[in-house]
Amino acid sequence: MSSPRGPKACGGGAADRQIHVLAVDDSSVDRAVIARLLRSSKYRVTTVDSGKKALELLGLEPNVNMIITDYWMPEMTGYELLKIVKESSALREIPVVIMSSENVPNRINRCLEEGAEDFLLKPVRPSDVARLCNRMR
Amino acid sequence: MFIYTRPAYQFCQVVLQGYLDEQFYQLEELQDESSPNFVEEVVTLFFRDSSRLVANIDQALQKYPQDFRRLDNFMHQLKGSASSIGAAKMKNECTSFREFCNKENREGCLRSFQKVKKEHAVLKQKLENYFQ
């Protein structure tokens, strides 16, 4: 039985067609929180601690329905990850959401212009996750 | 179904004293039968990271006292984690520290950091009591 993607049926879906979210954050605390937030909405979640690892995983498993990434990370920022994803023919259709603890309008605009689906301010709330529901691939 | 394993008043006490804010309550709300120790797990992760960051900042203040960018970088991480668990007082002290960093005020940083460490220690004690 297929489930409609309307507001009532929002969420990760049944096990056989569970929506898979890749969460990228160098903070272990934030990874734990975002994973729990997403899993409580029944999404399947994989967490990694860097943009580099995110790209490695995406290379192996392209069936990711959304990427949610922290902005400020050492070595590769969330913005840089976003750019790489959007420039890749294999990955560009995957919606990317950026998270940041800082409310910097220029930063937000730059990310949205680069193709980010949404920009969430940390700490992320259940209402933020609910909002993402309709943006999954 | 939300299973409350500790008295609600205990939580309220810590919140009322200003140590923890709404965000901590949000974490409590995420705890359920499928993730029964979620809050404790997150708090444990927090103290593991924060202890490391506090030590890094201590060392940086000694070894690289003019490297405000490095100090700010560490404090940005510490503040972020504090914010994620709802550690309101500690977060505020972190903000003060970053303001001194911005102004490249070493004395201010040193004073402010003592406050950060103090809030960190008090929070640790409060949360240890809370989880007993």
CSV table of C-alpha atoms in Angstrom, one decimal:
chain,number,residue,atom,x,y,z
A,1,MET,CA,0.0,0.0,0.0
A,2,SER,CA,1.6,3.3,-1.0
A,3,SER,CA,1.5,6.1,1.5
A,4,PRO,CA,0.6,9.6,0.2
A,5,ARG,CA,3.2,12.3,1.0
A,6,GLY,CA,0.6,14.7,2.4
A,7,PRO,CA,0.9,16.4,5.8
A,8,LYS,CA,-0.9,13.6,7.7
A,9,ALA,CA,1.4,10.9,6.3
A,10,CYS,CA,4.5,12.9,6.8
A,11,GLY,CA,7.4,11.0,8.2
A,12,GLY,CA,9.9,8.4,7.3
A,13,GLY,CA,7.5,5.9,5.9
A,14,ALA,CA,7.3,2.1,6.1
A,15,ALA,CA,10.5,0.0,6.5
A,16,ASP,CA,10.6,-1.1,2.9
A,17,ARG,CA,10.6,2.4,1.5
A,18,GLN,CA,12.0,4.3,4.4
A,19,ILE,CA,13.4,7.8,3.7
A,20,HIS,CA,17.1,8.0,4.2
A,21,VAL,CA,18.6,11.1,5.6
A,22,LEU,CA,22.4,11.7,5.7
A,23,ALA,CA,23.3,14.0,8.6
A,24,VAL,CA,26.7,15.7,8.6
A,25,ASP,CA,28.1,17.4,11.7
A,26,ASP,CA,31.5,17.5,13.4
A,27,SER,CA,29.9,17.9,16.8
A,28,SER,CA,29.0,14.5,18.4
A,29,VAL,CA,26.4,16.2,20.6
A,30,ASP,CA,24.7,17.7,17.5
A,31,ARG,CA,24.9,14.5,15.6
A,32,ALA,CA,23.1,12.7,18.5
A,33,VAL,CA,20.4,15.3,18.6
A,34,ILE,CA,19.7,15.6,14.9
A,35,ALA,CA,19.7,11.8,14.5
A,36,ARG,CA,17.2,11.4,17.4
A,37,LEU,CA,15.0,14.2,16.0
A,38,LEU,CA,14.9,12.5,12.5
A,39,ARG,CA,14.5,9.0,13.9
A,40,SER,CA,11.6,10.0,16.0
A,41,SER,CA,9.9,11.0,12.7
A,42,LYS,CA,10.8,7.5,11.5
A,43,TYR,CA,13.5,8.5,9.0
A,44,ARG,CA,16.4,6.2,8.5
A,45,VAL,CA,19.5,8.2,9.5
A,46,THR,CA,23.2,7.9,8.8
A,47,THR,CA,25.5,10.3,10.5
A,48,VAL,CA,29.0,11.3,9.5
A,49,ASP,CA,31.4,13.8,11.0
A,50,SER,CA,32.8,15.5,7.9
A,51,GLY,CA,32.0,16.6,4.4
A,52,LYS,CA,34.6,14.2,3.1
A,53,LYS,CA,33.0,11.2,4.7
A,54,ALA,CA,29.6,12.4,3.5
A,55,LEU,CA,30.9,12.4,-0.1
A,56,GLU,CA,32.5,8.9,0.4
A,57,LEU,CA,29.1,7.6,1.6
A,58,LEU,CA,27.2,9.2,-1.2
A,59,GLY,CA,29.6,7.6,-3.7
A,60,LEU,CA,28.8,4.2,-2.3
A,61,GLU,CA,25.1,4.7,-1.6
A,62,PRO,CA,23.3,7.2,-3.8
A,63,ASN,CA,19.9,6.4,-2.3
A,64,VAL,CA,19.9,9.3,0.1
A,65,ASN,CA,16.7,11.3,0.1
A,66,MET,CA,18.1,14.3,1.9
A,67,ILE,CA,21.4,15.7,3.2
A,68,ILE,CA,21.3,17.8,6.3
A,69,THR,CA,24.6,19.4,7.2
A,70,ASP,CA,26.2,21.8,9.7
A,71,TYR,CA,27.7,24.9,8.2
A,72,TRP,CA,30.9,25.3,10.2
A,73,MET,CA,33.0,22.3,10.0
A,74,PRO,CA,36.8,22.0,9.7
A,75,GLU,CA,38.4,21.1,6.4
A,76,MET,CA,35.1,21.3,4.4
A,77,THR,CA,32.2,23.6,5.3
A,78,GLY,CA,28.6,22.7,4.7
A,79,TYR,CA,28.6,25.3,2.0
A,80,GLU,CA,31.5,23.7,0.2
A,81,LEU,CA,29.7,20.3,0.5
A,82,LEU,CA,26.5,21.9,-0.9
A,83,LYS,CA,28.5,23.2,-3.9
A,84,ILE,CA,30.0,19.9,-4.6
A,85,VAL,CA,26.7,18.1,-4.4
A,86,LYS,CA,25.0,20.6,-6.7
A,87,GLU,CA,27.8,20.4,-9.2
A,88,SER,CA,27.6,16.7,-9.4
A,89,SER,CA,25.3,15.2,-12.0
A,90,ALA,CA,24.9,12.1,-9.8
A,91,LEU,CA,24.0,14.0,-6.6
A,92,ARG,CA,22.5,17.3,-7.6
A,93,GLU,CA,18.9,16.2,-7.2
A,94,ILE,CA,19.4,15.4,-3.5
A,95,PRO,CA,17.9,18.2,-1.4
A,96,VAL,CA,20.5,19.8,1.0
A,97,VAL,CA,19.6,21.5,4.2
A,98,ILE,CA,22.1,23.6,6.1
A,99,MET,CA,22.2,24.0,9.9
A,100,SER,CA,24.0,26.7,11.7
A,101,SER,CA,24.2,28.1,15.3
A,102,GLU,CA,24.7,31.6,13.8
A,103,ASN,CA,22.1,33.8,12.2
A,104,VAL,CA,24.1,35.4,9.5
A,105,PRO,CA,21.8,36.7,6.6
A,106,ASN,CA,24.7,36.8,4.0
A,107,ARG,CA,25.5,33.2,4.8
A,108,ILE,CA,21.9,32.1,4.6
A,109,ASN,CA,21.4,33.9,1.3
A,110,ARG,CA,24.6,32.4,-0.2
A,111,CYS,CA,23.5,28.9,0.7
A,112,LEU,CA,20.0,29.4,-0.6
A,113,GLU,CA,21.4,30.8,-3.9
A,114,GLU,CA,23.7,27.9,-4.2
A,115,GLY,CA,20.7,25.6,-4.1
A,116,ALA,CA,20.2,24.7,-0.4
A,117,GLU,CA,16.7,23.6,0.2
A,118,ASP,CA,16.4,25.3,3.6
A,119,PHE,CA,18.5,26.8,6.4
A,120,LEU,CA,17.9,25.8,10.0
A,121,LEU,CA,19.1,27.6,13.0
A,122,LYS,CA,20.5,25.5,15.8
A,123,PRO,CA,19.3,24.1,18.1
A,124,VAL,CA,17.1,22.3,15.6
A,125,ARG,CA,13.5,21.7,16.8
A,126,PRO,CA,10.9,19.1,15.9
A,127,SER,CA,9.0,21.8,14.1
A,128,ASP,CA,12.0,22.3,11.8
A,129,VAL,CA,12.1,18.6,11.0
A,130,ALA,CA,8.4,18.6,10.3
A,131,ARG,CA,8.9,21.4,7.9
A,132,LEU,CA,11.5,19.4,5.9
A,133,CYS,CA,9.0,16.6,5.3
A,134,ASN,CA,7.8,17.8,2.0
A,135,ARG,CA,11.2,18.6,0.7
A,136,MET,CA,12.6,15.0,0.6
A,137,ARG,CA,13.4,13.6,-2.7
B,1,MET,CA,4.0,7.2,25.6
B,2,PHE,CA,6.5,9.3,27.5
B,3,ILE,CA,8.0,7.5,30.4
B,4,TYR,CA,9.2,9.9,33.1
B,5,THR,CA,11.9,8.2,35.1
B,6,ARG,CA,12.8,11.1,37.4
B,7,PRO,CA,10.7,13.5,39.3
B,8,ALA,CA,9.6,16.5,37.3
B,9,TYR,CA,10.3,18.9,40.2
B,10,GLN,CA,14.0,18.1,39.9
B,11,PHE,CA,14.1,19.2,36.3
B,12,CYS,CA,12.2,22.3,37.2
B,13,GLN,CA,14.7,23.2,39.9
B,14,VAL,CA,17.6,23.2,37.5
B,15,VAL,CA,15.7,25.2,35.0
B,16,LEU,CA,14.4,27.7,37.5
B,17,GLN,CA,17.9,28.4,38.6
B,18,GLY,CA,18.7,29.4,35.1
B,19,TYR,CA,21.3,26.7,34.3
B,20,LEU,CA,19.2,24.9,31.7
B,21,ASP,CA,16.7,26.3,29.3
B,22,GLU,CA,13.9,25.2,27.0
B,23,GLN,CA,16.3,23.2,24.8
B,24,PHE,CA,16.9,20.7,27.7
B,25,TYR,CA,13.2,20.2,27.9
B,26,GLN,CA,13.1,19.5,24.2
B,27,LEU,CA,15.7,16.7,24.7
B,28,GLU,CA,13.6,15.2,27.4
B,29,GLU,CA,10.7,15.2,25.0
B,30,LEU,CA,12.7,13.2,22.5
B,31,GLN,CA,13.3,10.5,25.0
B,32,ASP,CA,11.0,7.5,24.8
B,33,GLU,CA,10.9,3.7,25.0
B,34,SER,CA,12.9,3.3,21.8
B,35,SER,CA,15.5,5.7,23.1
B,36,PRO,CA,15.2,5.5,26.9
B,37,ASN,CA,18.6,6.9,27.9
B,38,PHE,CA,18.7,9.6,25.2
B,39,VAL,CA,19.2,12.6,27.5
B,40,GLU,CA,21.9,10.9,29.6
B,41,GLU,CA,23.7,9.9,26.4
B,42,VAL,CA,23.7,13.4,25.0
B,43,VAL,CA,24.8,14.9,28.3
B,44,THR,CA,27.6,12.3,28.5
B,45,LEU,CA,28.7,13.3,24.9
B,46,PHE,CA,28.6,16.9,25.9
B,47,PHE,CA,30.9,16.6,28.9
B,48,ARG,CA,33.3,14.5,27.0
B,49,ASP,CA,33.6,17.1,24.3
B,50,SER,CA,33.4,20.1,26.6
B,51,SER,CA,36.1,18.8,28.9
B,52,ARG,CA,38.4,18.4,25.9
B,53,LEU,CA,37.6,21.9,24.6
B,54,VAL,CA,38.1,23.5,28.0
B,55,ALA,CA,41.5,21.8,28.2
B,56,ASN,CA,42.3,23.0,24.6
B,57,ILE,CA,41.4,26.6,25.5
B,58,ASP,CA,43.4,26.4,28.7
B,59,GLN,CA,46.4,25.3,26.8
B,60,ALA,CA,45.9,27.9,24.0
B,61,LEU,CA,45.6,30.7,26.5
B,62,GLN,CA,49.0,29.7,27.8
B,63,LYS,CA,50.9,28.7,24.6
B,64,TYR,CA,49.3,30.9,22.0
B,65,PRO,CA,47.9,33.9,23.9
B,66,GLN,CA,47.7,36.2,20.8
B,67,ASP,CA,46.0,33.6,18.6
B,68,PHE,CA,42.4,34.9,19.1
B,69,ARG,CA,41.2,33.1,16.1
B,70,ARG,CA,42.2,29.8,17.5
B,71,LEU,CA,40.6,30.7,20.9
B,72,ASP,CA,37.4,31.8,19.2
B,73,ASN,CA,37.3,28.6,17.1
B,74,PHE,CA,37.4,26.4,20.2
B,75,MET,CA,34.9,28.6,22.0
B,76,HIS,CA,32.5,28.5,19.0
B,77,GLN,CA,32.5,24.8,19.3
B,78,LEU,CA,32.0,24.8,23.1
B,79,LYS,CA,29.2,27.4,22.8
B,80,GLY,CA,27.5,25.3,20.2
B,81,SER,CA,27.5,22.2,22.3
B,82,ALA,CA,26.3,24.1,25.3
B,83,SER,CA,23.5,25.5,23.3
B,84,SER,CA,22.5,22.1,22.0
B,85,ILE,CA,21.9,20.7,25.5
B,86,GLY,CA,20.2,23.9,26.8
B,87,ALA,CA,23.1,25.0,29.1
B,88,ALA,CA,22.0,28.6,29.2
B,89,LYS,CA,24.4,30.1,31.8
B,90,MET,CA,27.4,28.4,30.3
B,91,LYS,CA,26.3,29.5,26.8
B,92,ASN,CA,26.2,33.1,28.0
B,93,GLU,CA,29.7,33.0,29.4
B,94,CYS,CA,30.9,31.5,26.2
B,95,THR,CA,29.4,34.5,24.3
B,96,SER,CA,31.2,36.9,26.6
B,97,PHE,CA,34.4,35.2,26.0
B,98,ARG,CA,33.9,35.4,22.2
B,99,GLU,CA,33.3,39.2,22.6
B,100,PHE,CA,36.6,39.6,24.3
B,101,CYS,CA,38.3,37.5,21.6
B,102,ASN,CA,36.8,39.8,19.0
B,103,LYS,CA,38.3,42.8,20.7
B,104,GLU,CA,41.6,40.9,21.2
B,105,ASN,CA,41.4,41.5,24.9
B,106,ARG,CA,43.5,38.9,26.5
B,107,GLU,CA,42.7,39.9,30.1
B,108,GLY,CA,39.1,39.9,29.4
B,109,CYS,CA,39.4,36.4,27.8
B,110,LEU,CA,41.2,35.1,30.9
B,111,ARG,CA,38.6,36.5,33.3
B,112,SER,CA,35.8,35.3,31.1
B,113,PHE,CA,37.2,31.8,30.8
B,114,GLN,CA,37.3,31.4,34.6
B,115,LYS,CA,33.6,32.0,34.5
B,116,VAL,CA,33.1,29.5,31.7
B,117,LYS,CA,35.0,26.9,33.6
B,118,LYS,CA,33.0,27.6,36.8
B,119,GLU,CA,29.7,27.3,35.0
B,120,HIS,CA,30.9,24.1,33.4
B,121,ALA,CA,31.8,22.6,36.8
B,122,VAL,CA,28.5,23.7,38.4
B,123,LEU,CA,26.5,22.3,35.5
B,124,LYS,CA,28.3,19.0,35.7
B,125,GLN,CA,27.4,18.7,39.4
B,126,LYS,CA,23.8,19.7,38.8
B,127,LEU,CA,23.4,17.1,36.0
B,128,GLU,CA,25.2,14.4,38.0
B,129,ASN,CA,22.6,14.9,40.7
B,130,TYR,CA,19.8,15.0,38.2
B,131,PHE,CA,20.8,11.6,36.8
B,132,GLN,CA,21.1,9.8,40.1
